Amino acid sequence: MSPAGETGTSATPPRVNALSQGGSKLESTPNSRGASVVSENINLVGIKVKEVRPWIQRDIEQAKQCKADAMLQALLQRASCAPKTKQPELLQKCLKRVLPVCNGQVSAGGIPSSGIETALKKYACPGVEPDFYSPFIDATNIALVCLEEIKIDGMRAPVSTVDMIFQQNDMPMYQTHQKAKSIRKPDVVILPLNSACALFEDEKGGKKGKQKDKRKDGQKRKDHMDKNAKAKPKKLPWKDVLACIEFKRKTKDIKSPPSSYIVTDHVPTKPEHLPVGHFKAEVPTPGPSQTLATQPASDTAPDQSSGLTAAQTSKGGSSSKRKAADTLESTAKKPKANPDADEPDVTVQTGLYAAEMFAANLAVEHLINFIVIDDVIWTWYYDRQGTVQSSGINFMQDLPRFMMLLYALQRFNVHDWGRNKDFLPVEVEGKQCHEFKIKDEDLGTVDLLLHTSHPERVTHYGLQGRATNVVPVTSEALTKKYGNFEDGMVAKIFWGEASRTSEPEILRKVEEIAKRHPTVEGHIPQLLWHHKFTNPTSAIREALGVPEPTTGGRVLYILVFRKLHSITKLHGKDLFDAWRQCILCHLTLWKEGVYHRDISPGNLMWYRKNDRLIGVLNDYDLSSLANALGPQGNERTGTVPFMALELLTEEGQQGKVKHLYRHDLESFMWVFVWIFFRYREGILPQGSRPLDQWATLGAIACGEKKSAFLVNPFRHLPADLDTSESDTNWSLWILIVECFEVLLALTSSRFKRNLRKLRKGTSEQINAEETVSDMDDLLGKFTGTEAWVELSKSLPL
């Protein structure tokens, strides 16, 4: 292990388990996972990218809030020469220094800052939305040129390797997410200058860029500003985008900029923060969008004036969560009232752009996007802990603060923009890869070549959550230690919750159990090496004054495993065999105090050893240990389509139902029917498939669908299986029916027990403990079914 204990091949340093998070008693963690529920593996779950939108909206509705000055202060500090040192006077110092730019008193490269006023006056004229892109681009790009001339003690110089520029887009942008294609159309983007210029090279493929551009940087920028910054590029790749700006026009008349500017206190806009649906909810009215507040507000105090409250992460039942849940529950129920109904709210639209940007690069740490409505700009900050939106800045009336935003961003390197500095893009045999090297106390230098263009890479599409990526990897150091694996190795890169017991620590416990139990030995993943990064997401929230900044905080991990195969590639008796082995492994681990709690198709794997199929229970990053105190982390453990019905209730989603062994065992049943109904010979067919809605509905609505299935599975049997002449298929179908008969009987038995208690005047005990005997008896009800017994007879000993 490394001296800091962050890197290792078999274990992590001991850590203190998270304590119960106060307030009312929670039996398990409330559901706040957002898009990660269905988008950890789009191809596996089999949904379309557009169907993730309700989950993106849910994440946006749970956005935290901060004041504009707090955001500016944090961005300026990040762009300073001492980014880790608190500099409380930095914003005020910098505001005074940019006044000459605001007042037209600076000229650079023959471009006077008076052009900013000219562009803003044009922006204020009536028109339709696209009319405002060009004057906004002119104003910002002129400002960037002039801000280069402003030197402030303690601030970095502009970053020439980025040299950011505002570029019109308003053209479709495409990206593929595990065979699912997305199309987005941001209005304006921020790009590195070289990337912007490359978009307008010879359309026939003649590489002007191959010959060294002899123009000075200033002339290159000026030429692009004059010719192409306001033109529409044809093939803009998401990987180059630093930020997106989305525009909406609500009022006909915008107040023109004043004749001169001075430094003033920030004047709150109306609304101060943007709730989802605000733009559509209000009828356009004339007049300026900036109003004076009756009382000054603290830069760090949580704002409640907009109606969008900060999300309550661990206590359940917040208004924003109820609104988000309503959105999810009603997605499939509401008919479209008009053709425009399919267009998402501007806040959600910008969130979708962020999802594309996260997916385009590896292990992105954070992103910044902007929304412009009339003369107000809102900054949106995204990372895997969640989203933070700052209060608005009226860039017409408060130009100095807008200049501060540009001044800070102009001094950002690519890491400040959120690109991960540890994973370096490289090209190997014409394929895009990423290289990662780090010192390790045991192995010296560990070298990882991540094959990020490989078709088997598992990506994530969403905003918050673990954002798991699984990438084929090669490594000289690990090959030297372990030798060659027939199927190779994979790297799992994800943002784990800082308060949760780490996956390497849980796997260390699992490995100890495997030495004593043959049902576990060989049926768990082989962890070869791991590393925990030291960049918690909570740091920015502390700087912004966000309430409870560490709640739900995340940290980046990379784990390297021997490659395994997904259970969805199996069918027939092989499917039953691997599934059965995973169930037996899971039971032993639960008895020994390792609670998996996320049974899904992506977590059941297999490999072959001496021609014998070996099932593997995989993925322990949402697991917990029996000796942990209180709910672990902030995530409702489980993936909605496969969660037990009792957890897909309002009480279950609020964390009031204790997650028991029987809930995981029920999840195994839902996984089996999911694979059997949807996959054919290990392949997920294109087009609509049985049970599609389970992956796109909210938890409670999904529970209702699954309850209907449980009561009458016969009416859901796909036609091709109904007419199948395969004896094995019929054996598996009978197994499903008999297992669901057991589930129904167990549900009925609990109902009768609760009814008897109700008649006696005692309360329902929904969180009763389970004994080892209870677990054995419960599993025995399934293994004792005729179909299970018959299928087991045909398996190798």
PDB file of N, CA and C in Angstrom, residues 485-563:
ATOM      1  N   PHE A 485      -4.691 -13.374 -17.536  1.00  0.00           N
ATOM      2  CA  PHE A 485      -6.022 -13.966 -17.389  1.00  0.00           C
ATOM      3  C   PHE A 485      -6.599 -14.219 -18.774  1.00  0.00           C
ATOM      4  N   GLU A 486      -7.234 -15.360 -18.934  1.00  0.00           N
ATOM      5  CA  GLU A 486      -7.770 -15.733 -20.252  1.00  0.00           C
ATOM      6  C   GLU A 486      -8.712 -14.673 -20.807  1.00  0.00           C
ATOM      7  N   ASP A 487      -9.571 -14.121 -19.945  1.00  0.00           N
ATOM      8  CA  ASP A 487     -10.535 -13.117 -20.395  1.00  0.00           C
ATOM      9  C   ASP A 487     -10.063 -11.695 -20.133  1.00  0.00           C
ATOM     10  N   GLY A 488      -8.872 -11.534 -19.552  1.00  0.00           N
ATOM     11  CA  GLY A 488      -8.338 -10.202 -19.319  1.00  0.00           C
ATOM     12  C   GLY A 488      -8.789  -9.602 -17.991  1.00  0.00           C
ATOM     13  N   MET A 489      -8.607  -8.299 -17.879  1.00  0.00           N
ATOM     14  CA  MET A 489      -8.946  -7.565 -16.651  1.00  0.00           C
ATOM     15  C   MET A 489      -9.844  -6.386 -17.001  1.00  0.00           C
ATOM     16  N   VAL A 490     -10.565  -5.898 -16.003  1.00  0.00           N
ATOM     17  CA  VAL A 490     -11.383  -4.693 -16.162  1.00  0.00           C
ATOM     18  C   VAL A 490     -11.124  -3.759 -14.991  1.00  0.00           C
ATOM     19  N   ALA A 491     -11.259  -2.465 -15.251  1.00  0.00           N
ATOM     20  CA  ALA A 491     -11.177  -1.455 -14.201  1.00  0.00           C
ATOM     21  C   ALA A 491     -12.573  -0.919 -13.932  1.00  0.00           C
ATOM     22  N   LYS A 492     -12.943  -0.867 -12.679  1.00  0.00           N
ATOM     23  CA  LYS A 492     -14.223  -0.288 -12.265  1.00  0.00           C
ATOM     24  C   LYS A 492     -13.925   1.081 -11.662  1.00  0.00           C
ATOM     25  N   ILE A 493     -14.459   2.120 -12.274  1.00  0.00           N
ATOM     26  CA  ILE A 493     -14.233   3.493 -11.828  1.00  0.00           C
ATOM     27  C   ILE A 493     -15.582   4.051 -11.375  1.00  0.00           C
ATOM     28  N   PHE A 494     -15.659   4.501 -10.139  1.00  0.00           N
ATOM     29  CA  PHE A 494     -16.954   4.962  -9.638  1.00  0.00           C
ATOM     30  C   PHE A 494     -16.755   5.947  -8.496  1.00  0.00           C
ATOM     31  N   TRP A 495     -17.810   6.713  -8.229  1.00  0.00           N
ATOM     32  CA  TRP A 495     -17.822   7.691  -7.135  1.00  0.00           C
ATOM     33  C   TRP A 495     -18.590   7.079  -5.966  1.00  0.00           C
ATOM     34  N   GLY A 496     -17.865   6.541  -5.004  1.00  0.00           N
ATOM     35  CA  GLY A 496     -18.495   5.937  -3.838  1.00  0.00           C
ATOM     36  C   GLY A 496     -18.810   6.987  -2.789  1.00  0.00           C
ATOM     37  N   GLU A 497     -19.818   6.696  -1.979  1.00  0.00           N
ATOM     38  CA  GLU A 497     -20.149   7.631  -0.905  1.00  0.00           C
ATOM     39  C   GLU A 497     -19.077   7.586   0.176  1.00  0.00           C
ATOM     40  N   ALA A 498     -18.619   8.756   0.578  1.00  0.00           N
ATOM     41  CA  ALA A 498     -17.523   8.855   1.545  1.00  0.00           C
ATOM     42  C   ALA A 498     -17.900   8.254   2.898  1.00  0.00           C
ATOM     43  N   SER A 499     -19.187   8.304   3.253  1.00  0.00           N
ATOM     44  CA  SER A 499     -19.621   7.812   4.562  1.00  0.00           C
ATOM     45  C   SER A 499     -19.889   6.314   4.584  1.00  0.00           C
ATOM     46  N   ARG A 500     -19.844   5.673   3.422  1.00  0.00           N
ATOM     47  CA  ARG A 500     -20.162   4.243   3.343  1.00  0.00           C
ATOM     48  C   ARG A 500     -18.884   3.408   3.464  1.00  0.00           C
ATOM     49  N   THR A 501     -18.987   2.248   4.079  1.00  0.00           N
ATOM     50  CA  THR A 501     -17.857   1.332   4.121  1.00  0.00           C
ATOM     51  C   THR A 501     -17.407   1.053   2.689  1.00  0.00           C
ATOM     52  N   SER A 502     -16.120   1.188   2.428  1.00  0.00           N
ATOM     53  CA  SER A 502     -15.630   1.097   1.052  1.00  0.00           C
ATOM     54  C   SER A 502     -15.743  -0.326   0.517  1.00  0.00           C
ATOM     55  N   GLU A 503     -15.875  -0.442  -0.792  1.00  0.00           N
ATOM     56  CA  GLU A 503     -15.971  -1.762  -1.414  1.00  0.00           C
ATOM     57  C   GLU A 503     -14.719  -2.605  -1.150  1.00  0.00           C
ATOM     58  N   PRO A 504     -13.498  -2.054  -1.254  1.00  0.00           N
ATOM     59  CA  PRO A 504     -12.330  -2.885  -0.929  1.00  0.00           C
ATOM     60  C   PRO A 504     -12.364  -3.428   0.492  1.00  0.00           C
ATOM     61  N   GLU A 505     -12.845  -2.636   1.440  1.00  0.00           N
ATOM     62  CA  GLU A 505     -12.929  -3.101   2.826  1.00  0.00           C
ATOM     63  C   GLU A 505     -13.948  -4.229   2.961  1.00  0.00           C
ATOM     64  N   ILE A 506     -15.076  -4.092   2.275  1.00  0.00           N
ATOM     65  CA  ILE A 506     -16.087  -5.157   2.312  1.00  0.00           C
ATOM     66  C   ILE A 506     -15.553  -6.415   1.642  1.00  0.00           C
ATOM     67  N   LEU A 507     -14.845  -6.249   0.520  1.00  0.00           N
ATOM     68  CA  LEU A 507     -14.294  -7.418  -0.181  1.00  0.00           C
ATOM     69  C   LEU A 507     -13.248  -8.132   0.670  1.00  0.00           C
ATOM     70  N   ARG A 508     -12.530  -7.390   1.495  1.00  0.00           N
ATOM     71  CA  ARG A 508     -11.577  -8.035   2.407  1.00  0.00           C
ATOM     72  C   ARG A 508     -12.323  -8.970   3.356  1.00  0.00           C
ATOM     73  N   LYS A 509     -13.460  -8.520   3.878  1.00  0.00           N
ATOM     74  CA  LYS A 509     -14.290  -9.356   4.745  1.00  0.00           C
ATOM     75  C   LYS A 509     -14.843 -10.558   3.969  1.00  0.00           C
ATOM     76  N   VAL A 510     -15.283 -10.318   2.737  1.00  0.00           N
ATOM     77  CA  VAL A 510     -15.837 -11.384   1.899  1.00  0.00           C
ATOM     78  C   VAL A 510     -14.769 -12.454   1.631  1.00  0.00           C
ATOM     79  N   GLU A 511     -13.537 -12.016   1.369  1.00  0.00           N
ATOM     80  CA  GLU A 511     -12.457 -12.968   1.107  1.00  0.00           C
ATOM     81  C   GLU A 511     -12.181 -13.837   2.332  1.00  0.00           C
ATOM     82  N   GLU A 512     -12.286 -13.271   3.517  1.00  0.00           N
ATOM     83  CA  GLU A 512     -12.097 -14.044   4.745  1.00  0.00           C
ATOM     84  C   GLU A 512     -13.188 -15.106   4.887  1.00  0.00           C
ATOM     85  N   ILE A 513     -14.426 -14.725   4.541  1.00  0.00           N
ATOM     86  CA  ILE A 513     -15.545 -15.678   4.613  1.00  0.00           C
ATOM     87  C   ILE A 513     -15.345 -16.799   3.599  1.00  0.00           C
ATOM     88  N   ALA A 514     -14.839 -16.455   2.417  1.00  0.00           N
ATOM     89  CA  ALA A 514     -14.649 -17.446   1.351  1.00  0.00           C
ATOM     90  C   ALA A 514     -13.686 -18.553   1.776  1.00  0.00           C
ATOM     91  N   LYS A 515     -12.735 -18.246   2.643  1.00  0.00           N
ATOM     92  CA  LYS A 515     -11.773 -19.256   3.088  1.00  0.00           C
ATOM     93  C   LYS A 515     -12.444 -20.334   3.925  1.00  0.00           C
ATOM     94  N   ARG A 516     -13.610 -20.020   4.489  1.00  0.00           N
ATOM     95  CA  ARG A 516     -14.297 -20.953   5.383  1.00  0.00           C
ATOM     96  C   ARG A 516     -15.520 -21.608   4.754  1.00  0.00           C
ATOM     97  N   HIS A 517     -15.989 -21.068   3.623  1.00  0.00           N
ATOM     98  CA  HIS A 517     -17.259 -21.551   3.073  1.00  0.00           C
ATOM     99  C   HIS A 517     -17.148 -21.839   1.571  1.00  0.00           C
ATOM    100  N   PRO A 518     -17.324 -23.087   1.170  1.00  0.00           N
ATOM    101  CA  PRO A 518     -17.243 -23.419  -0.265  1.00  0.00           C
ATOM    102  C   PRO A 518     -18.324 -22.762  -1.114  1.00  0.00           C
ATOM    103  N   THR A 519     -19.461 -22.374  -0.498  1.00  0.00           N
ATOM    104  CA  THR A 519     -20.501 -21.705  -1.285  1.00  0.00           C
ATOM    105  C   THR A 519     -20.089 -20.294  -1.690  1.00  0.00           C
ATOM    106  N   VAL A 520     -19.044 -19.767  -1.025  1.00  0.00           N
ATOM    107  CA  VAL A 520     -18.541 -18.426  -1.346  1.00  0.00           C
ATOM    108  C   VAL A 520     -17.228 -18.496  -2.119  1.00  0.00           C
ATOM    109  N   GLU A 521     -16.384 -19.446  -1.795  1.00  0.00           N
ATOM    110  CA  GLU A 521     -15.078 -19.566  -2.442  1.00  0.00           C
ATOM    111  C   GLU A 521     -15.235 -19.744  -3.962  1.00  0.00           C
ATOM    112  N   GLY A 522     -14.589 -18.850  -4.711  1.00  0.00           N
ATOM    113  CA  GLY A 522     -14.683 -18.893  -6.174  1.00  0.00           C
ATOM    114  C   GLY A 522     -15.903 -18.197  -6.732  1.00  0.00           C
ATOM    115  N   HIS A 523     -16.830 -17.799  -5.850  1.00  0.00           N
ATOM    116  CA  HIS A 523     -18.080 -17.177  -6.296  1.00  0.00           C
ATOM    117  C   HIS A 523     -18.121 -15.674  -6.008  1.00  0.00           C
ATOM    118  N   ILE A 524     -16.947 -15.116  -5.765  1.00  0.00           N
ATOM    119  CA  ILE A 524     -16.826 -13.676  -5.526  1.00  0.00           C
ATOM    120  C   ILE A 524     -15.799 -13.097  -6.492  1.00  0.00           C
ATOM    121  N   PRO A 525     -15.858 -11.802  -6.766  1.00  0.00           N
ATOM    122  CA  PRO A 525     -14.905 -11.205  -7.708  1.00  0.00           C
ATOM    123  C   PRO A 525     -13.490 -11.207  -7.134  1.00  0.00           C
ATOM    124  N   GLN A 526     -12.500 -11.306  -8.007  1.00  0.00           N
ATOM    125  CA  GLN A 526     -11.107 -11.278  -7.592  1.00  0.00           C
ATOM    126  C   GLN A 526     -10.561  -9.863  -7.754  1.00  0.00           C
ATOM    127  N   LEU A 527     -10.421  -9.161  -6.631  1.00  0.00           N
ATOM    128  CA  LEU A 527      -9.892  -7.804  -6.639  1.00  0.00           C
ATOM    129  C   LEU A 527      -8.378  -7.869  -6.730  1.00  0.00           C
ATOM    130  N   LEU A 528      -7.821  -7.268  -7.790  1.00  0.00           N
ATOM    131  CA  LEU A 528      -6.387  -7.320  -8.033  1.00  0.00           C
ATOM    132  C   LEU A 528      -5.657  -6.109  -7.460  1.00  0.00           C
ATOM    133  N   TRP A 529      -6.299  -4.948  -7.522  1.00  0.00           N
ATOM    134  CA  TRP A 529      -5.645  -3.711  -7.077  1.00  0.00           C
ATOM    135  C   TRP A 529      -6.708  -2.639  -6.965  1.00  0.00           C
ATOM    136  N   HIS A 530      -6.467  -1.660  -6.095  1.00  0.00           N
ATOM    137  CA  HIS A 530      -7.440  -0.573  -5.961  1.00  0.00           C
ATOM    138  C   HIS A 530      -6.742   0.697  -5.516  1.00  0.00           C
ATOM    139  N   HIS A 531      -7.430   1.810  -5.739  1.00  0.00           N
ATOM    140  CA  HIS A 531      -6.916   3.116  -5.308  1.00  0.00           C
ATOM    141  C   HIS A 531      -8.089   4.031  -4.993  1.00  0.00           C
ATOM    142  N   LYS A 532      -7.951   4.762  -3.904  1.00  0.00           N
ATOM    143  CA  LYS A 532      -8.945   5.760  -3.519  1.00  0.00           C
ATOM    144  C   LYS A 532      -8.331   7.141  -3.694  1.00  0.00           C
ATOM    145  N   PHE A 533      -9.005   8.007  -4.448  1.00  0.00           N
ATOM    146  CA  PHE A 533      -8.511   9.359  -4.687  1.00  0.00           C
ATOM    147  C   PHE A 533      -8.902  10.258  -3.504  1.00  0.00           C
ATOM    148  N   THR A 534      -8.223  11.372  -3.401  1.00  0.00           N
ATOM    149  CA  THR A 534      -8.458  12.267  -2.254  1.00  0.00           C
ATOM    150  C   THR A 534      -9.071  13.578  -2.719  1.00  0.00           C
ATOM    151  N   ASN A 535     -10.182  13.483  -3.414  1.00  0.00           N
ATOM    152  CA  ASN A 535     -10.848  14.695  -3.915  1.00  0.00           C
ATOM    153  C   ASN A 535     -12.339  14.645  -3.610  1.00  0.00           C
ATOM    154  N   PRO A 536     -12.732  14.786  -2.351  1.00  0.00           N
ATOM    155  CA  PRO A 536     -14.149  14.674  -1.999  1.00  0.00           C
ATOM    156  C   PRO A 536     -14.985  15.784  -2.629  1.00  0.00           C
ATOM    157  N   THR A 537     -16.195  15.431  -3.018  1.00  0.00           N
ATOM    158  CA  THR A 537     -17.089  16.409  -3.650  1.00  0.00           C
ATOM    159  C   THR A 537     -17.630  17.425  -2.659  1.00  0.00           C
ATOM    160  N   SER A 538     -17.488  17.147  -1.383  1.00  0.00           N
ATOM    161  CA  SER A 538     -18.071  18.043  -0.372  1.00  0.00           C
ATOM    162  C   SER A 538     -17.324  19.370  -0.261  1.00  0.00           C
ATOM    163  N   ALA A 539     -16.068  19.432  -0.734  1.00  0.00           N
ATOM    164  CA  ALA A 539     -15.248  20.632  -0.532  1.00  0.00           C
ATOM    165  C   ALA A 539     -15.892  21.879  -1.144  1.00  0.00           C
ATOM    166  N   ILE A 540     -16.421  21.786  -2.365  1.00  0.00           N
ATOM    167  CA  ILE A 540     -17.012  22.946  -3.016  1.00  0.00           C
ATOM    168  C   ILE A 540     -18.255  23.400  -2.257  1.00  0.00           C
ATOM    169  N   ARG A 541     -18.987  22.479  -1.673  1.00  0.00           N
ATOM    170  CA  ARG A 541     -20.204  22.842  -0.942  1.00  0.00           C
ATOM    171  C   ARG A 541     -19.873  23.590   0.349  1.00  0.00           C
ATOM    172  N   GLU A 542     -18.784  23.212   0.959  1.00  0.00           N
ATOM    173  CA  GLU A 542     -18.349  23.951   2.141  1.00  0.00           C
ATOM    174  C   GLU A 542     -17.983  25.379   1.754  1.00  0.00           C
ATOM    175  N   ALA A 543     -17.318  25.536   0.598  1.00  0.00           N
ATOM    176  CA  ALA A 543     -16.937  26.872   0.138  1.00  0.00           C
ATOM    177  C   ALA A 543     -18.156  27.709  -0.230  1.00  0.00           C
ATOM    178  N   LEU A 544     -19.211  27.062  -0.745  1.00  0.00           N
ATOM    179  CA  LEU A 544     -20.402  27.775  -1.189  1.00  0.00           C
ATOM    180  C   LEU A 544     -21.392  28.035  -0.057  1.00  0.00           C
ATOM    181  N   GLY A 545     -21.139  27.478   1.109  1.00  0.00           N
ATOM    182  CA  GLY A 545     -22.066  27.666   2.221  1.00  0.00           C
ATOM    183  C   GLY A 545     -23.336  26.869   2.079  1.00  0.00           C
ATOM    184  N   VAL A 546     -23.264  25.747   1.367  1.00  0.00           N
ATOM    185  CA  VAL A 546     -24.438  24.887   1.195  1.00  0.00           C
ATOM    186  C   VAL A 546     -24.698  24.134   2.498  1.00  0.00           C
ATOM    187  N   PRO A 547     -25.945  24.061   2.959  1.00  0.00           N
ATOM    188  CA  PRO A 547     -26.238  23.322   4.193  1.00  0.00           C
ATOM    189  C   PRO A 547     -25.847  21.853   4.073  1.00  0.00           C
ATOM    190  N   GLU A 548     -25.397  21.270   5.160  1.00  0.00           N
ATOM    191  CA  GLU A 548     -25.007  19.857   5.229  1.00  0.00           C
ATOM    192  C   GLU A 548     -24.099  19.481   4.054  1.00  0.00           C
ATOM    193  N   PRO A 549     -22.964  20.145   3.914  1.00  0.00           N
ATOM    194  CA  PRO A 549     -22.131  19.941   2.722  1.00  0.00           C
ATOM    195  C   PRO A 549     -21.563  18.538   2.576  1.00  0.00           C
ATOM    196  N   THR A 550     -21.379  17.825   3.688  1.00  0.00           N
ATOM    197  CA  THR A 550     -20.765  16.497   3.602  1.00  0.00           C
ATOM    198  C   THR A 550     -21.778  15.377   3.438  1.00  0.00           C
ATOM    199  N   THR A 551     -23.068  15.685   3.607  1.00  0.00           N
ATOM    200  CA  THR A 551     -24.096  14.652   3.465  1.00  0.00           C
ATOM    201  C   THR A 551     -24.169  14.179   2.020  1.00  0.00           C
ATOM    202  N   GLY A 552     -23.935  12.899   1.824  1.00  0.00           N
ATOM    203  CA  GLY A 552     -23.938  12.363   0.463  1.00  0.00           C
ATOM    204  C   GLY A 552     -22.659  12.645  -0.297  1.00  0.00           C
ATOM    205  N   GLY A 553     -21.614  13.112   0.393  1.00  0.00           N
ATOM    206  CA  GLY A 553     -20.350  13.406  -0.271  1.00  0.00           C
ATOM    207  C   GLY A 553     -19.748  12.159  -0.894  1.00  0.00           C
ATOM    208  N   ARG A 554     -19.058  12.349  -2.009  1.00  0.00           N
ATOM    209  CA  ARG A 554     -18.517  11.216  -2.757  1.00  0.00           C
ATOM    210  C   ARG A 554     -17.026  11.363  -3.009  1.00  0.00           C
ATOM    211  N   VAL A 555     -16.398  10.215  -3.215  1.00  0.00           N
ATOM    212  CA  VAL A 555     -14.971  10.195  -3.508  1.00  0.00           C
ATOM    213  C   VAL A 555     -14.735   9.156  -4.610  1.00  0.00           C
ATOM    214  N   LEU A 556     -13.757   9.400  -5.458  1.00  0.00           N
ATOM    215  CA  LEU A 556     -13.511   8.556  -6.628  1.00  0.00           C
ATOM    216  C   LEU A 556     -12.656   7.348  -6.258  1.00  0.00           C
ATOM    217  N   TYR A 557     -13.071   6.176  -6.762  1.00  0.00           N
ATOM    218  CA  TYR A 557     -12.316   4.934  -6.596  1.00  0.00           C
ATOM    219  C   TYR A 557     -12.001   4.348  -7.973  1.00  0.00           C
ATOM    220  N   ILE A 558     -10.902   3.595  -8.038  1.00  0.00           N
ATOM    221  CA  ILE A 558     -10.654   2.732  -9.187  1.00  0.00           C
ATOM    222  C   ILE A 558     -10.258   1.366  -8.647  1.00  0.00           C
ATOM    223  N   LEU A 559     -10.944   0.329  -9.092  1.00  0.00           N
ATOM    224  CA  LEU A 559     -10.692  -1.045  -8.678  1.00  0.00           C
ATOM    225  C   LEU A 559     -10.424  -1.881  -9.924  1.00  0.00           C
ATOM    226  N   VAL A 560      -9.447  -2.751  -9.877  1.00  0.00           N
ATOM    227  CA  VAL A 560      -9.128  -3.622 -11.016  1.00  0.00           C
ATOM    228  C   VAL A 560      -9.465  -5.058 -10.632  1.00  0.00           C
ATOM    229  N   PHE A 561     -10.254  -5.706 -11.481  1.00  0.00           N
ATOM    230  CA  PHE A 561     -10.705  -7.076 -11.257  1.00  0.00           C
ATOM    231  C   PHE A 561     -10.333  -7.968 -12.437  1.00  0.00           C
ATOM    232  N   ARG A 562     -10.333  -9.243 -12.171  1.00  0.00           N
ATOM    233  CA  ARG A 562     -10.364 -10.218 -13.257  1.00  0.00           C
ATOM    234  C   ARG A 562     -11.704 -10.077 -13.973  1.00  0.00           C
ATOM    235  N   LYS A 563     -11.683 -10.131 -15.291  1.00  0.00           N
ATOM    236  CA  LYS A 563     -12.912  -9.928 -16.065  1.00  0.00           C
ATOM    237  C   LYS A 563     -13.872 -11.103 -15.883  1.00  0.00           C
TER     238      LYS A 563
END
